[in-house]
XYZ file of C-alpha atoms in Angstrom:
603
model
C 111.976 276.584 124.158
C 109.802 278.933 122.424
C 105.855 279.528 122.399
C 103.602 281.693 121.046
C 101.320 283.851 123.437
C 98.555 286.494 122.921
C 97.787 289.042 125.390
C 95.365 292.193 125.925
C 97.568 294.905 127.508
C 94.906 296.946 129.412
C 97.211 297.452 131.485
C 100.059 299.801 129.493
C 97.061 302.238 130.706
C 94.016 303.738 128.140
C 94.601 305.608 124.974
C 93.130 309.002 125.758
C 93.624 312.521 123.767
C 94.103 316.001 125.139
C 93.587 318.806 122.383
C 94.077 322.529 122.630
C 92.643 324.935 119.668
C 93.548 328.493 119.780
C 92.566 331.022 117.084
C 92.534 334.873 116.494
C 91.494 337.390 114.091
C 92.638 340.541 113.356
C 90.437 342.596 111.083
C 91.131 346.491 109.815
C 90.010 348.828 107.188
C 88.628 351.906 106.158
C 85.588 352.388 103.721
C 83.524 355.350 102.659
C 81.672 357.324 99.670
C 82.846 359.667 96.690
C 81.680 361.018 93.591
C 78.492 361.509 95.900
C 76.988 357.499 95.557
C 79.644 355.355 94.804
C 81.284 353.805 98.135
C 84.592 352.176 98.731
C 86.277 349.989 101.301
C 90.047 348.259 101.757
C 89.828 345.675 104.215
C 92.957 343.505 106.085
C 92.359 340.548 107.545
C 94.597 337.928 109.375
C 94.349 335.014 111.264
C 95.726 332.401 113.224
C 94.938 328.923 113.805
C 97.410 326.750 116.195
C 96.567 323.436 117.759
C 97.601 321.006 119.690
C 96.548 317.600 120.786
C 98.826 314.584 122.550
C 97.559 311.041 122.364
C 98.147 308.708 125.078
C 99.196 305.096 126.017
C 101.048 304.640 122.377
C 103.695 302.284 122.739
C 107.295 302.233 121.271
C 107.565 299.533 119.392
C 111.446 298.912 118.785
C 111.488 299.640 123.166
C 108.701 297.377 123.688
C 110.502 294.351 121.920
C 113.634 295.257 124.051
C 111.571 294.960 126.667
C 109.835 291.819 126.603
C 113.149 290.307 125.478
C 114.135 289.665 128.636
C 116.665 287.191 130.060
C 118.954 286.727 132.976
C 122.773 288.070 132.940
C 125.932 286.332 134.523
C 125.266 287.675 137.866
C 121.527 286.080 137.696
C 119.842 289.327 137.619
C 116.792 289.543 134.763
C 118.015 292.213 132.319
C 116.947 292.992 128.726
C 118.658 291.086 125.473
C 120.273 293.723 124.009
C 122.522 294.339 127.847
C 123.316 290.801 128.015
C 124.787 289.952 125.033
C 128.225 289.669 123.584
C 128.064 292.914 121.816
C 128.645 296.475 123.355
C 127.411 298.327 120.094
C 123.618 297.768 120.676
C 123.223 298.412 124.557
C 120.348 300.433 125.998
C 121.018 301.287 129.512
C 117.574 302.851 129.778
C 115.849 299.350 128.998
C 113.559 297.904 131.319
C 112.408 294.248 130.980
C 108.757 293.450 131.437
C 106.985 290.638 132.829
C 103.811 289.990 130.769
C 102.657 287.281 132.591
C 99.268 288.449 134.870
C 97.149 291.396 134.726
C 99.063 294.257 136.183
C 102.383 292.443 136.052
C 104.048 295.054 134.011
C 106.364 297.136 135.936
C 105.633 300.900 136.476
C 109.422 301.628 135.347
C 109.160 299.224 132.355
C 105.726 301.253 130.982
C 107.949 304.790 131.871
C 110.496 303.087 129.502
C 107.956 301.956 126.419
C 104.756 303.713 126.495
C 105.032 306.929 124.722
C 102.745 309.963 124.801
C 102.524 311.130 120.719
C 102.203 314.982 120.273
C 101.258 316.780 117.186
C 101.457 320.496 116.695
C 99.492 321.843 113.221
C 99.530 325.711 112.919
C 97.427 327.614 110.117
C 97.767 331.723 108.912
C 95.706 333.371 106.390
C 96.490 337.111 105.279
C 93.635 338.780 103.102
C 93.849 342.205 101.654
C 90.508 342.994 100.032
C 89.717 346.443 98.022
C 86.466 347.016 96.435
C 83.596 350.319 94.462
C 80.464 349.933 94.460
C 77.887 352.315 92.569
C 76.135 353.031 89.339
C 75.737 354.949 86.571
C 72.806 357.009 87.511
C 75.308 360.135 86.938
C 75.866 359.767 83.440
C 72.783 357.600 82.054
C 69.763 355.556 83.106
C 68.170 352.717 81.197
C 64.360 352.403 80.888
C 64.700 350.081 84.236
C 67.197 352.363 86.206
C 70.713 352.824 86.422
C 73.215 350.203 86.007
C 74.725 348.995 89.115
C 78.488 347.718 89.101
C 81.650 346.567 91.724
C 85.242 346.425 90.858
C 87.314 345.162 93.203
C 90.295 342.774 93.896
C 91.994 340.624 96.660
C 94.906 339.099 97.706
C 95.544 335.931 99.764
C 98.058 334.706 101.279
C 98.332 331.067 103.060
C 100.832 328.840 105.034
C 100.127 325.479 106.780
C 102.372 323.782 109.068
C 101.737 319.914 111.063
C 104.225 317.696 112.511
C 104.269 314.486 114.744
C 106.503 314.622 117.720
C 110.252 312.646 116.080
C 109.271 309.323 117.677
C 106.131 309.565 116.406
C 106.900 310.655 113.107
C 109.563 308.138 112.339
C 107.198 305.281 112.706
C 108.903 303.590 116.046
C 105.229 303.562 117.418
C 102.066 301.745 116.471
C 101.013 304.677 114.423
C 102.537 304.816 110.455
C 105.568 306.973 109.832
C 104.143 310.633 108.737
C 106.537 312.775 108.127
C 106.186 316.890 108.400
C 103.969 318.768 106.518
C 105.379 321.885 105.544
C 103.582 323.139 102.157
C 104.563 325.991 100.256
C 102.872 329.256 101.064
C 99.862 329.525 98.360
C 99.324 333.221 96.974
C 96.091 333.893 95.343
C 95.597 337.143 93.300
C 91.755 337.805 92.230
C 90.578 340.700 89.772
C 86.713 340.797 89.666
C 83.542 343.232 88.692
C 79.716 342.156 88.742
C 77.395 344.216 86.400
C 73.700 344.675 86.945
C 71.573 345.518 83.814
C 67.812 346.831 84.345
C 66.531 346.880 80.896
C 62.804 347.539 81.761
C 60.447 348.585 84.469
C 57.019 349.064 85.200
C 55.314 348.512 81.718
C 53.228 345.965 80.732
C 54.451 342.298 80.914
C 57.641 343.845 81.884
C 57.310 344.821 85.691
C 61.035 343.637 85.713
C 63.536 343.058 83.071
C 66.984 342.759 83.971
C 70.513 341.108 83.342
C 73.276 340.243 85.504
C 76.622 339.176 85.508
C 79.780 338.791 86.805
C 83.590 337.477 86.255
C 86.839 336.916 88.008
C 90.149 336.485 86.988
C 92.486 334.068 89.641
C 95.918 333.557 89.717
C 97.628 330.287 91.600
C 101.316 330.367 92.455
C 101.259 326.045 93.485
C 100.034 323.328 91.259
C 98.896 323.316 87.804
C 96.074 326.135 88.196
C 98.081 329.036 87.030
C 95.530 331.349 85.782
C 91.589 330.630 85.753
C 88.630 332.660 84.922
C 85.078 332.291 86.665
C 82.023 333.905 84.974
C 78.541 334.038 85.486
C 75.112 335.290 83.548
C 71.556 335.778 85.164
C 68.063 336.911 83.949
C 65.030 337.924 86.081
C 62.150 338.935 84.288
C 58.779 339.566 86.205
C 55.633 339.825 83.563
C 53.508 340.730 86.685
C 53.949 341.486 89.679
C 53.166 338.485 91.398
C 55.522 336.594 89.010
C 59.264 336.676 88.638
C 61.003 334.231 86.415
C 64.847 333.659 86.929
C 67.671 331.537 85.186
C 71.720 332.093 85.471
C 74.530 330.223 84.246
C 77.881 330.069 86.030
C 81.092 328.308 85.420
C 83.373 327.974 88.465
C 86.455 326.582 89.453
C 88.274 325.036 92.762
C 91.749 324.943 92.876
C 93.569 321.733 94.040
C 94.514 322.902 98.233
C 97.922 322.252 100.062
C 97.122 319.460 101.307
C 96.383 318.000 97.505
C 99.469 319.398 96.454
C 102.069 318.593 99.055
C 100.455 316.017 101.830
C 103.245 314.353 103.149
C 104.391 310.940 100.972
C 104.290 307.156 102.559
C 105.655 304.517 101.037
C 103.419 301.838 99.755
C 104.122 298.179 97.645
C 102.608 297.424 94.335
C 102.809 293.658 94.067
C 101.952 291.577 90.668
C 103.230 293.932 88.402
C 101.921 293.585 84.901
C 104.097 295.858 83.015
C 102.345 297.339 80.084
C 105.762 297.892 77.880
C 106.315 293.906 78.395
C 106.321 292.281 75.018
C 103.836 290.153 76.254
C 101.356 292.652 77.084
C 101.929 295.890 74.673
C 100.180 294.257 71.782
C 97.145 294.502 73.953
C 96.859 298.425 73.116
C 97.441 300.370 70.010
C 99.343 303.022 71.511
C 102.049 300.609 73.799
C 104.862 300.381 71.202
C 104.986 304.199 70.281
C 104.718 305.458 74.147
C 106.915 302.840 75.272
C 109.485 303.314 72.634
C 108.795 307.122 73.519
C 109.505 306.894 76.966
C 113.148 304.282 76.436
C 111.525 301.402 77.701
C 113.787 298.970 75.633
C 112.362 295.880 73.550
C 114.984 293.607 75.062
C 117.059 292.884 78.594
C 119.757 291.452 79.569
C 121.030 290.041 82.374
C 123.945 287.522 82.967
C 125.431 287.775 79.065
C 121.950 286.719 78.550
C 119.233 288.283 75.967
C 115.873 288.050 75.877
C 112.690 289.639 74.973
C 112.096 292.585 77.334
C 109.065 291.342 80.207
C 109.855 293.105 83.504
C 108.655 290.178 85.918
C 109.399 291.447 89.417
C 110.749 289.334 91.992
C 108.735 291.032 94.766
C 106.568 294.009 95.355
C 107.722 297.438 93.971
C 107.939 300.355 95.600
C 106.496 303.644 95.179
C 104.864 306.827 97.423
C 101.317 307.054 98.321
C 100.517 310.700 98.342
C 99.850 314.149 97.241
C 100.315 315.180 93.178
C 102.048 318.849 93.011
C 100.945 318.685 89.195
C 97.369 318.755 89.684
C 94.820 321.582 88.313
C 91.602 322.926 88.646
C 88.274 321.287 89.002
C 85.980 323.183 86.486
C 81.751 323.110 87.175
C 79.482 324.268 84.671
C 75.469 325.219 86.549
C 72.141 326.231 85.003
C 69.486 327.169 87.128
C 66.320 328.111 86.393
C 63.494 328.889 88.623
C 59.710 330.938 89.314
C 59.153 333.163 92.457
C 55.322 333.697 93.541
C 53.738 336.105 95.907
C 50.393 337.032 95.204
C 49.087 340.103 96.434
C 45.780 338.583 97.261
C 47.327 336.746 99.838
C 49.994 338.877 101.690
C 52.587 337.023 103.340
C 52.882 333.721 100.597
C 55.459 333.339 98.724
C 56.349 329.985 97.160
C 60.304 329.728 94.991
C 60.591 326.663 92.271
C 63.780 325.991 91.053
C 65.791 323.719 89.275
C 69.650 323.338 89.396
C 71.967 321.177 86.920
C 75.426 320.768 87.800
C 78.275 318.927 85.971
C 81.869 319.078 87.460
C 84.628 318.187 85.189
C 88.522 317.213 85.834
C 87.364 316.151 89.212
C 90.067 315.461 91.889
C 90.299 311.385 92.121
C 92.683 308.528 93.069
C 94.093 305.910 91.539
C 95.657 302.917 91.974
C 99.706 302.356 91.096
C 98.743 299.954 88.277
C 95.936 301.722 86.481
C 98.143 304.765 86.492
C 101.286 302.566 85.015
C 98.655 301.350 82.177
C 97.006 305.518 81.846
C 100.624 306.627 81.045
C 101.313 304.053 78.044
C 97.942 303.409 76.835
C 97.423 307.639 76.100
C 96.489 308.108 72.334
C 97.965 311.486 72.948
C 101.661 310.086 73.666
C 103.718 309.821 77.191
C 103.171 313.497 78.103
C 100.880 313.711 80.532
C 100.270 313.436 84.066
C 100.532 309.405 84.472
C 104.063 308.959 83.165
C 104.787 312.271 84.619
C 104.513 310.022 88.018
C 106.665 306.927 87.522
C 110.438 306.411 87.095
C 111.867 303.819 85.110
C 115.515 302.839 85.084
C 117.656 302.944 81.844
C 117.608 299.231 81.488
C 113.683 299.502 81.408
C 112.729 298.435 85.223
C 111.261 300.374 87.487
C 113.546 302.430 89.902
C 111.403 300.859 93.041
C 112.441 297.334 91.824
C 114.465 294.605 93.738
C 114.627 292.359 91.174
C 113.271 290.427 87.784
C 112.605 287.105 86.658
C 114.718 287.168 83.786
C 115.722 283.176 81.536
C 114.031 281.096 84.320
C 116.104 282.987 86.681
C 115.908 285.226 89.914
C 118.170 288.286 89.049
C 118.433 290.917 92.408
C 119.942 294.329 92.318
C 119.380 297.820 94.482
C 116.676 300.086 94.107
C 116.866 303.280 92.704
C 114.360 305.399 93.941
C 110.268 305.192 94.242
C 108.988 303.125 90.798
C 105.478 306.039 91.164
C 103.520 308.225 93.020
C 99.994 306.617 93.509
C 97.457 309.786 94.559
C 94.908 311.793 93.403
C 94.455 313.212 89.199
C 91.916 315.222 87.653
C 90.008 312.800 85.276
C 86.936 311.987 87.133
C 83.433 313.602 86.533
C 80.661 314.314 88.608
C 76.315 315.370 87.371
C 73.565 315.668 89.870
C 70.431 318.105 89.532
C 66.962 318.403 91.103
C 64.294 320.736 92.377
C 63.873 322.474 95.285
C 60.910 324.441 96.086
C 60.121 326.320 99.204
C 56.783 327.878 100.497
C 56.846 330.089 103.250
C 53.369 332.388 104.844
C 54.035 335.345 107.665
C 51.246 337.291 109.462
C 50.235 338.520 112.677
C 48.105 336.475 114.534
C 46.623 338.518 117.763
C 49.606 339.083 119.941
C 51.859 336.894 117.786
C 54.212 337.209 114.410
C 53.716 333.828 112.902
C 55.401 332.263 110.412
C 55.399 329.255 108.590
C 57.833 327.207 106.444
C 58.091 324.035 104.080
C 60.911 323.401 102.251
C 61.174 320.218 99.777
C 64.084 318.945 97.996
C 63.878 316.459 94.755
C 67.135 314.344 93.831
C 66.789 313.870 90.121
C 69.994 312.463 89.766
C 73.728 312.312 91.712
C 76.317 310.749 89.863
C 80.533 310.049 89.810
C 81.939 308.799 86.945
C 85.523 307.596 88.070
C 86.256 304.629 85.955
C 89.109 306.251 83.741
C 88.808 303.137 81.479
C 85.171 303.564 81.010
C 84.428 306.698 81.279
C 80.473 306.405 80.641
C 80.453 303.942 83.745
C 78.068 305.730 86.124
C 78.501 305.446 90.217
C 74.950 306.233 91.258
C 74.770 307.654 94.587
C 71.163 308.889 94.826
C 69.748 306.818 97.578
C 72.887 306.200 99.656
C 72.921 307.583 102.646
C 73.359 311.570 102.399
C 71.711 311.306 99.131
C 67.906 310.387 99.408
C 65.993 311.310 96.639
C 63.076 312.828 98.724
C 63.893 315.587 101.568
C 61.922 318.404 103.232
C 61.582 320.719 106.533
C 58.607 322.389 107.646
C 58.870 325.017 110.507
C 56.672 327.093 112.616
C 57.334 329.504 114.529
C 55.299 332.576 116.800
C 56.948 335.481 118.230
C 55.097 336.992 121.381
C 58.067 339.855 121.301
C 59.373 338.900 124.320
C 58.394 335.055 124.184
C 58.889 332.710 121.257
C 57.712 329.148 120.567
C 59.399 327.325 117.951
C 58.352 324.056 115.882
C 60.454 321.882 113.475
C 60.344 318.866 111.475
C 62.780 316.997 109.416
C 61.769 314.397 106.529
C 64.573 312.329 105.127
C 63.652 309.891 102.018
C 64.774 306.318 102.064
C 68.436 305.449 101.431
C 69.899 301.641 100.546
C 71.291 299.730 103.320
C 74.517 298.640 101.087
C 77.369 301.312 101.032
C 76.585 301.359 97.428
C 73.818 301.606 95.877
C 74.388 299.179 92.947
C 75.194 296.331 95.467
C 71.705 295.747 95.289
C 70.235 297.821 92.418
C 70.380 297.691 88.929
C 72.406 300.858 87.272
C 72.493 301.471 83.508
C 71.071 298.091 82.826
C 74.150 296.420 84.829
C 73.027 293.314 87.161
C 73.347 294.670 90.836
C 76.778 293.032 92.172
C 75.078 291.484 95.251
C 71.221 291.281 95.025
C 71.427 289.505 98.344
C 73.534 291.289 100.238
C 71.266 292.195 103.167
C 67.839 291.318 104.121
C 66.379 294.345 102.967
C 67.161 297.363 100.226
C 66.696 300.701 101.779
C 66.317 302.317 105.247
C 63.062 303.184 105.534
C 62.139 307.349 105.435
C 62.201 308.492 109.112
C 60.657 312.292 110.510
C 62.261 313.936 113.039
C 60.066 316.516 115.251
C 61.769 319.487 116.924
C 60.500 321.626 119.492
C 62.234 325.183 121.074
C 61.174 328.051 123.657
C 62.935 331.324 124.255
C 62.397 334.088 126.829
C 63.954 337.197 127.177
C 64.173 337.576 131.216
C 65.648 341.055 130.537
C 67.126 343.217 127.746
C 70.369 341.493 128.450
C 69.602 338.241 128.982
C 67.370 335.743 127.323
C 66.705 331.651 128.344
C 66.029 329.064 125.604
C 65.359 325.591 125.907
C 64.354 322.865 123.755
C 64.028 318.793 122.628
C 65.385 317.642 119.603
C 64.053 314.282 118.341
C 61.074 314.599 120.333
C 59.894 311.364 119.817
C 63.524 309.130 120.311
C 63.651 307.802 116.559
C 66.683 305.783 116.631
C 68.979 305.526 113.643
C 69.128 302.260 111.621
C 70.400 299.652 113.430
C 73.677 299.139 111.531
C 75.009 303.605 111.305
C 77.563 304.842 113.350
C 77.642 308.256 112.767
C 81.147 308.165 112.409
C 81.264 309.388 108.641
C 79.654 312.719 107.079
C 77.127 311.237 105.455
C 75.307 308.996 107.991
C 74.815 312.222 110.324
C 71.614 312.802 107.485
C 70.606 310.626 110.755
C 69.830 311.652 114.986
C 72.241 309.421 116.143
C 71.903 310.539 119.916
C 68.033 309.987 120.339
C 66.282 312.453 122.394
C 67.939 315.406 122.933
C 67.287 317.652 125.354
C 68.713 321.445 125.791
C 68.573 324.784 127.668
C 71.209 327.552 127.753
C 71.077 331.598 128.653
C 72.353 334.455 125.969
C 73.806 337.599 127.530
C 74.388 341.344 125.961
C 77.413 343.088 127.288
């Protein structure tokens, strides 16, 4: 007799997690002057990050099946499957059976024998030789604004990563997935850079301040596709009075791809439906199919069983491939202009009020895709089969893929062995990012009496935030002003007054309204697109929300000093539906009232 039964096993005991951090530094160097201004340092630098953490009341699967498989032997005892029957070969004398019948039934020797306690160890080191001069040329030549200022310099970095699951853990016998080490290569990093600062004029008439800047740096990767990149960036500040300084730069930067985009540790994932591009069904449907496919020795016909036939590739089942890192990728490039006015008038001492406006665009941005779009990237390329799609999958000679059980071939199931993983499904550098806006900032500082006060506003305008990761449409825009993290109105304003040895502090925190959907065109219109679910919720957007701040200090001595303080004065709760579980939606308080005091000491 069988039957099927569902149970809540509070009783295998609470998951719970223990973690341990430990970290050191160790810092050395010398620095000093010569050629009687210009000054020098070399600086070493190491650390150490290793931590630790064990999670509790995981269960073993394979054991807990063992377990619960439980039936009596020839002597009538109750004993577990695998001890009772006819075969020797898969006996566990450590098994346990377990009654699951009633709360607290389980047996403490039968939860010593399933319930597992998962470690993982993850250990980080970083060595960093720096060497820099500093000084100008006030020794051989001075412009009309002053002497020009430079740094050379160069560093070195050096780092190694290490995490690993405890074996049971790691070789998926509990509820968690299978992960297996992570053991990266160490990543070297070799930097040559100098920064240049030109004062062309000073001190004459619309020309209080004239002067250029700029800067470059020469990298060198040893992992990945990165090799050698070069950063650069321009600047000009000219002040026609006193009270006025204009400034605008342009920089180009790059980020190189980390360890963990390079080497994260693979798991193996299913791509089911297949619709193989090189198919002579399907490769009509692009211009470039027969050349890349021909290219790459995806054959035109099959055969299986003495039989011929037009080549299709219809999988029997799912194939398989890895989910994971991509050692090929490169380096995400980004390309800013700002441009900006600085006021302080000297009628009113103190004021000083900063426009500026930034425009960003990142190119060959770090994305992932999924199996199929990257099988249809590698043969659809009007630039042939070398690139970094095909570079990911593995076909067999006969034209299948090397993850493939089997094809549909004359009306017929046809099965064979795998030969490998059919692709690696993970991150490329297509996508594209653009955002810009203005930020402007006013602050005002004077003594009041017995008291340095000073006041601050800052505002932030979102003109526009936008991911373009559709590698088929590449114009597609993914708006993401207005979801949370994004809003396209933000601003601060702070006051605070310093009594010397007493402080009072004031702050308040304005966040714009962001759409209730994850996305914002689930509801919204984008680039004249419908919005993909006008009704999704009841409303659009979380309304704006303020946030008011308040904070005291006191030093009680010249050693010691008390603070205390309540953030969210006024409890605003966080829309009704946030967590606070992802990056973005802590834009919100998601604790309420918050309330604070601590003492600093001097030793």
């Amino acid at each position: 007799t069988t039957f099927t039964a569902q149970r809540i096993n509070v009783d295998f005991g609470a998951r719970g997690e223990n973690h341990r951090r430990e970290t050191y530094r160790i810092v050395g160097g010398v620095e000093g002057t010569f050629n009687t201004d210009w000054r020098y340092e070399l600086a070493f630098n190491y650390g150490h990050l290793d931590t630790f953490y064990a999670t509790s009341g995981n269960v073993n699967v394979q054991k807990f099946i063992r377990s619960q498989n439980a039936v009596r032997n020839t002597a009538g005892a109750i004993v577990c499957g695998v001890n009772a029957d006819a075969s020797t070969t898969n006996d566990d004398p450590a098994c346990v059976p377990v009654n699951l019948f009633g709360k607290g039934a389980p047996s403490a020797a039968a939860l010593n024998y399933f319930v597992v306690n998962s470690t993982r160890r993850e250990e980080a080191d970083q060595y960093d030789v720096t060497a820099f001069v500093s000084g100008d040329l006030s020794q051989l030549f001075e412009l009309p604004g002053g002497p020009i200022g430079f740094s050379l310099g160069g560093e070195y970095r050096r780092e190694t990563a290490y995490s690993a699951f405890d074996e049971v853990t790691r070789s998926g016998a509990t509820f968690l997935n299978a992960i297996p080490i992570f053991d990266p290569p160490a990543q070297v990093v070799k930097e040559l850079y100098g920064e240049v600062r030109i004062p062309l004029l000073k001190d004459v008439p619309f020309f209080q301040e004239l002067t250029i800047n700029g800067a470059g740096r020469v990298s060198d990767y040893n992992i990945g596709a990165t090799g050698t990149v070069y950063s650069y960036n321009a600047g000009l500040t000219w002040s026609p009075i006193r009270d006025i300084r204009l400034r605008g730069s342009y920089a180009r930067s790059v980020r190189a791809p980390t360890q963990g985009d390079l080497f994260s540790s693979p798991s193996q994932t299913f791509l089911n439906g297949l619709v193989d591009p090189c198919s002579q069904i399907n490769i009509r449907n692009n211009p470039n199919r027969v050349t890349n496919c021909a290219a790459a020795g995806v054959p035109t016909t099959q055969t299986f069983n003495g039989i011929t036939e037009p080549f299709t590739n219809v999988p029997t089942a799912g194939i398989s491939g890895l989910n994971g890192s991509n050692p090929n990728l490169r380096e995400e490039t980004a390309d800013s202009f700002t441009g900006g006015v600085i006021i302080q008038p000297s009628m009113v001492p103190g004021l000083t009020l900063s426009v500026d406006y930034y425009n960003i665009k990142i190119t060959n941005v770090i994305f992932s895709l999924l199996p199929q779009t990257i099988i249809n990237q590698c043969y659809d390329s009007p630039s042939g089969i070398n690139n970094q799609y095909c570079a990911a999958l593995t076909r067999n000679p006969n034209g299948t893929f090397a993850g493939q059980s089997g094809v549909t071939h004359a009306g017929v199931q046809i099965a064979f062995p795998t030969t490998g993983q059919s692709f690696l499904s993970g991150p490329f550098n297509f996508a594209k990012q653009k955002t810009s806006g203005i930020d402007a900032d006013l602050s005002y500082s004077r003594d009041i009496g017995p008291a340095k006060v000073t006041l601050r506003g800052i505002v932030s305008y979102l003109i526009n935030r936008d991911n373009y990761t559709d590698i088929n449409t590449p114009s597609f825009i993914d708006q993401q002003k207005f979801e949370v993290g994004d809003p396209e109105w933000a601003g601060s304003f702070t006051a605070n007054a310093d009594f010397g040895m007493f402080d009072i502090n004031y702050n308040m925190r304005y966040i714009g309204k962001q759409t209730v959907a994850t996305q914002f065109e689930t509801q919204n219109s984008v680039q004249g697109r419908p919005a993909n679910n006008p009704d999704a919720f009841p409303f659009v957007f979380y309304p704006d929300v303020t946030y008011h701040n308040l904070r005291v200090g006191a030093d009680v001595t010249d050693k010691f000093r008390f603070y205390a303080g309540m953030d969210n004065v006024f409890d605003r709760q966080p829309p009704y539906d946030i967590t606070g579980t992802t990056g973005a939606q802590g834009i919100f308080e998601n604790v309420g009232r918050f309330m604070y005091a601590g003492i600093e000491a001097k030793f």
